[in-house]
Every structure is written in structure tokens, then in C-alpha cells.
Amino acid sequence: MAKVAIVEKTASRTDYNKEFEGAFDFDQYQLCSDSSIKKVLKKDCDISIDTNDYEWIILIGSEALKYFVKGTTSVTESSGSRVDKKFLPVINPSMLRFKPEARKTWESSKDNIIKYIKGEIEEVVIDESIAFGIQDTAECNNFIKEAIAHEGEFVAVDSETTGLYPRDGYMQGISICFDGKRAAYIDIECFTEETETLLQQLFSKKTIVFHNAKFDIAFLEYHFNFKFPKFEDTMLLSYLINENPGMHGLKALAIKFTPYGDYEKPMYEWMDNYRKEHGILKNDFDWGCIPFDVMKPYAAMDALCTYILFEKLKKIKENPKLKKVYDEILIPGTRFLIDTQENGVPFNNERLRLAQSVMQENIDKAIAALYKNSAIREWEEINGKDFNPASTVQLRSLLFDTLGLPPTGKKTGTGANSTDAEVLEQLAEQSNVPKLILEIRQRSKIKNTYLDKIIPQLDRDNRLRTSFNLHSTTSGRLSSSGKLNMQQLPRDNPAVKGCIMAAPGHKIVAMDLTTAEVYVAAVLSEDKALIKAFRSGENFHSAIAKTVFKLPCTIKEVEHLYKDRRQAAKAVTFGIMYGAGPKKISEQVTKDSGKYFSPQEAKEVIEDYFKTFHALNKWIDKNHRYIEQNGFIYSFFGRKRRLPNVKSSDAGIKSHSIRSGLNFLVQSAASDINLLGAIDMHHYIQANDMKSRIFALVHDSILAEVPEDEIEHYSEKLQYWIQLDRGLIIPGAPIGCDFEIGDDYSMGKFEKAYQ
DNA sequence: TGAACAGGCGCC
DNA sequence: AAAGGGCGCCTGTTCA
């Protein structure tokens, strides 16, 4: 019998003692990385066990993993898989009480570990017979010919590049696997015209499987002009299986679904050594400097694993709803986003620089004003260093110690006195410091996060090409990241939006859906009163306020006669979509209206609201029950939201899950209306050879640069595709589309503010 | 030096 | 009894 040790950090051993009972003999060790705890529990601590004494060492929880296997962080990633020959990391079973969703991971990890120890899992060796390199043209072309001739329908392809965006790097090589048994990494250097012809034949004949197709196709199109009529994406399949972000990387999936585990580790070790030898910081590492021979096994393994993953993950397509999401949203969405990203966001360099210097001046002025307050110098003398307004720790001590302002009672997550915007506004009456800090924060945010970041990343044509992601939200919304998150540009301050300018002869056309999520709720709940509000064609929140409060005026008059009532109705409408309670709604209304609105008043309005929208209330209750009973729910367009935590014994976690599930129903369908409309419009643009270019999506809006003579055509067709009856529609009252058209995305506000 | 966390804040 | 959903990214701080 193998000699096994178990190492853990906490002292709760009962869980796994029971789980592993009888499977094998094992010794236990407690790991204490925290020195203060270590002293107290000295007797239990034995972190200096000799690993040579054991054939296997089970590591419970991330602390234990980190201690023995350097460079690892996430235990969920490798739970149940062998690491570094003899270590078997596994998630801590004590978390199951609070996180029942981890039950599956625990069970399969446990089974795996037992198999390893009983010798039922054989070690796989990665060598030339399965992962090899090609640097010779003839050999390369023969291999591609072999791939073309192979009977299989699928070919996995992966590319190695020196950058994340096609214009920021070049291609080093591509890996191909056509039988799931072996894969080749081909050096780009050996490509000839014939190679490219053969590759295009391959890409045209077969269905090409990528892991993150958006990335590979963008590179392969930009650098070679290859076309991919049929492709699949293992990352998107993984997303269908588990919509929670974070575990869709090839590495994590290979560990989970292939026998090859963390095969790239030696390459990262090579990189670490190389950086150490040459004194290169992590961020400055150039992927181009990895020699072909170092890269080849790992690059080839990427294609091999992608192939294996596809064979396993494609089973999710047996679920007809998810298959539909994949075929009709995710794959067409990939194609659409490649083009949208390639179009890029048109920036005006001069405006960016102007805005940048204006922001810097404002910051300098505010800092100068700040130093006129003697408290700052006092603080600096006490602490012996310069005051940094960006440090919350320093600000906290300045406000509450040096200045002696009374804390508002609002705390941060860790129990310290908060210094957020709300607190600073409250404190502004007693000192000029909070106001100045707010000003510095606001301008610095705009400068640091947007202007400073955009300028150096512009492409030669002054366009910014950033990423939109299909796989990183639980609701099916897109996310945006990379060079710039296009979904969080300041809305009211024109400094950034004003820098997005259409080329001469073009306009920026921004289409917004109006109250999309409420529209979805109205359709799904079939609430007659809510539907009537949409049918009225009048301002939605005014119509709602009139109905809820039975206001004795026309809908148009609500806006100025009953402003407060309208505000309350609006807050409740949105609050309900998020599952907010009276407390939150009272805070929201107080904030919006500037007048105190008590939780009791909020409670009464909510009651009135549900009395008016009775069917909506019933629909919400019905779905709450469904979510609680089943632990998952499907959206109108077939997306699935898994919520295993509805079974949690923690009431907070449980109710959070139920709120998420309900919000998912409206958020998901609303954003899919927008995405499907954009995809269809994009196809229409291509089919009709229009010159309009969609360059960004923001959840329920679509941004495009449109030639002046196409504006009417574009707007009319976009509205058509958005309002198309996809089954989610109020007959006679399609979802509202607002159009804004201007030379820049601030719609002229930039000029007024800065020029 | 790098990673993780904390606090904060931008958007829909 | 109380309960706001979904994101990404900045700077500062702390610790290994």
C-alpha cells in the first residue's frame, strides 16, 4: 500500500477523514503559514515533513497547494489532478457547507485521488510521438496534405503569436491536430505560397476547432487572409457547460478533461529562468524570444488538447436549448465580434490630448487648493511623508484623526471607516478637504483609466481596437476588456466620449433600447397593466407613475406635476428588476430626488406597485419558486443559469442566488435582443455592401460610424432588426429604439465644455 | 518583484 | 429579518 500524507491548513479533519475512510492509509499534517497561529498550535504544526517519505501527498485547500507547489494559486483549477509528480491538490471539503456548488468538484476530485493512489491512473508521457515540431517546408506541406486527406471532419488549430492583437504582434507558428492522437507545431518561417494554399484548402474543407476562435481567426485573417467557413470553439462550449467566468482557459480545461494535466508548466519555468538570467520584468517579456524547440511540445499540445476537449465538450450540444444558443448566438457572435473589434473605435488624437491636459490642470488646481489647508501639512509632519490623495488609508487618517471629522458610520468591507463618494459628500459641510478629494478622484479616474490609457494604444489609423468577450458573464451579456473597457466610458462627462469622432463625411450613430429589461419583464409576465404602459407610447416612467398612484392628470403632465412620484415609480421599477428591498429603494430615491424618502414610504410604494402590476408579482413569485426548487433556470433565448447555491444554508447566499436568477431572466433576454439585432444588422451591412461600421456594443446599445448618406438606411434597418419578432414582443408595441446622431459620441457636448 | 487583496468607481 | 443584478480596472497596501 502506498504511503500517503494529507496536508491541510485548518483543523477540521472530520470531513475528509470520513470521505477517505478505508481507501488507503494516510498520515495527517497541519500546515500553519500564519506565524501567530503557528505559535499557538505548535504541537499540531508540521510543515517540515519530508516529502521523500511519501509516495503521495494530498493537499487540502489552496494554502497547502501554495506551500508545496510554487507558482500555483488556484486549487479549483488543479483539484483532483496530479501536480509535480506526487502532489494531489483538492478543494477544502469544509467549504461545502457554505458552497454546495463545489460538491461536484469535491466528489470527482476525491475519486481521482483514490484512483491515483491505487495506481489506476497511468502516467502519460508527452514526447515526440504525440507532440512534435516542423520547420521544414516539405514536411510541413506533407503534414497538411495528410490532414486534408484524413477522414475526420474536425481539425484543431491553435496559433502562437507575440501579441494579443493582430497589429501588436506577429505569428510564430500554428499547431494542428487532426486525429486526436498527435499534433504538430509548424514554424511560420517554413511557410511558402503552396503552404498557404494547402492551409486554406484545409480550412475550407474541414470544420476548424479553436479554443477562443475570436483570437485565432483575427490573427489568421489579418496576417494571412485565411477564411474559416466552418469553425467551432471549445471555450464557448465550456461556457455553455458552466456559465461562471474564470475556468474556461485551455489550461484549466486540459487539467480537468485531458490526461495531460498542466503540460505547459515546464515552459513557464523556462520563461522564469530566462527572465531571471536576463533581468527582465514579467511585463516586459517578449514571447518572440522563446526558441522553437522550447515552444514546440507545448504549442502542439494546445492543439491536441483542443481536439480532445472538443470531443468531450461537444456533448453539451445534445441540450437543444444550449445548442441553439451556440449555433445562433455564440458562433455568429464570434464572427460579428471579430469584425467589430477589427473596425475599431475611431478616436480623435487632438481631442484626447486636449482633454488630457485639461484634466491634469484641474487635478493640479485641486491639489494646490488642498495644500492651502494646514491639516495636510500637519498630517505630513505627523507621518513623515507626502500625503497621497489616492490612498484611502492616508485619507482615512487625515479625515478622522488629523481633521477630527466625525465618521458617518459607513464602513468598508473590512470594517474600516469608508471614504467613498457618499461619505465625502456628507463630510463636505464641515471641511473643504472632502470636496477637493472628490474632484481629484473624479478627474484622476478619467485621466488614468481612459485618456492616459487610450492615447498610447491607438493604432496608426487612430482607432482603438479592444476586446469584446462572449464568454465572461453569467447572464450572456458581453463584457469588454483589454486595451479599454468600452462599456464603462463616463456617461455624462463628455471628456472621453467626445474624443470618439466620426471620420469626415460620417456620423456617430448611437442606438439605445429604451427600458429593455422592463420590456422583457412585461412580455414574459404578460402583465396587462405593464403592457399597457408600453402600448401607450408615452414616457414609460410617467405612465407607470400615473397608473400606480392613480394620478389625476395626463401622462405628459406627470413629469412636472408629480416629479417625486415619478422618481419613486422609476426607482421601484428598476429596483424590482434587481430584487431590491425597501431600504435600498429608499436610499435610491433619496439620492435621486435629494429629499429623504423613508424605507416605510418605499415599502408602501412597492405594495402599491405590485397591486397595480399583479401579474408581474405572480410571475416573480413563480420564478422564485422555480429557481429555488431546481437550482437553475433558462432564459427566453435558451441560456442556462445554474444556481446551486439556492440550497445553501446561509440565508444571505441563498437569497442572493434567487435574486440573481430572476435578474438573469430579464437581463439575459434584453441583452440578447441587442446582440441578435447587431449580428443581423452586421450581416445586412455585408450583404448590401454598406459602408456603415458597428464598432461597439454596450449591453443595450449599438454604436456605429455611418457615412452621412447611409444614416437613414442604417437607422431604419437597425431598428428593423432590433424590433424583429423573435418571439419576445408586445404585439403592436415593439421594443423602443432611441437614436442619437452626432459628429462625436458626446453629441456635441465636448465642444461646449472644452473648446 | 509579483501577486493578492482592499477600496473605490466607471458603465448598463 | 433583510435582502440591488451584471461587469472591468484603477491605485495603494501588504506579504512572500
XYZ file of C-alpha atoms (C1' of nucleotides) in Angstrom, chain A residues 73 282 412 414 419 441 445 477 488-489 491 700, chain B:
24
model
C -2.624 29.885 -6.904
C 7.363 39.907 -16.198
C -15.870 49.265 4.298
C -13.302 45.018 6.418
C -14.093 57.273 2.459
C -10.633 61.396 -7.673
C -10.186 58.467 -12.830
C -24.195 39.968 -21.741
C -17.763 51.894 -18.873
C -16.932 55.182 -20.570
C -21.692 58.756 -19.384
C -28.459 47.605 -24.714
C 9.406 41.660 -7.886
C 4.977 39.886 -8.220
C 0.592 38.544 -6.534
C -3.443 39.127 -3.962
C -6.324 41.918 -1.570
C -8.793 46.288 -0.414
C -11.185 50.282 -1.531
C -13.110 52.721 -4.842
C -15.687 53.747 -9.114
C -16.887 53.743 -14.224
C -20.975 51.587 -17.094
C -25.921 49.209 -18.158
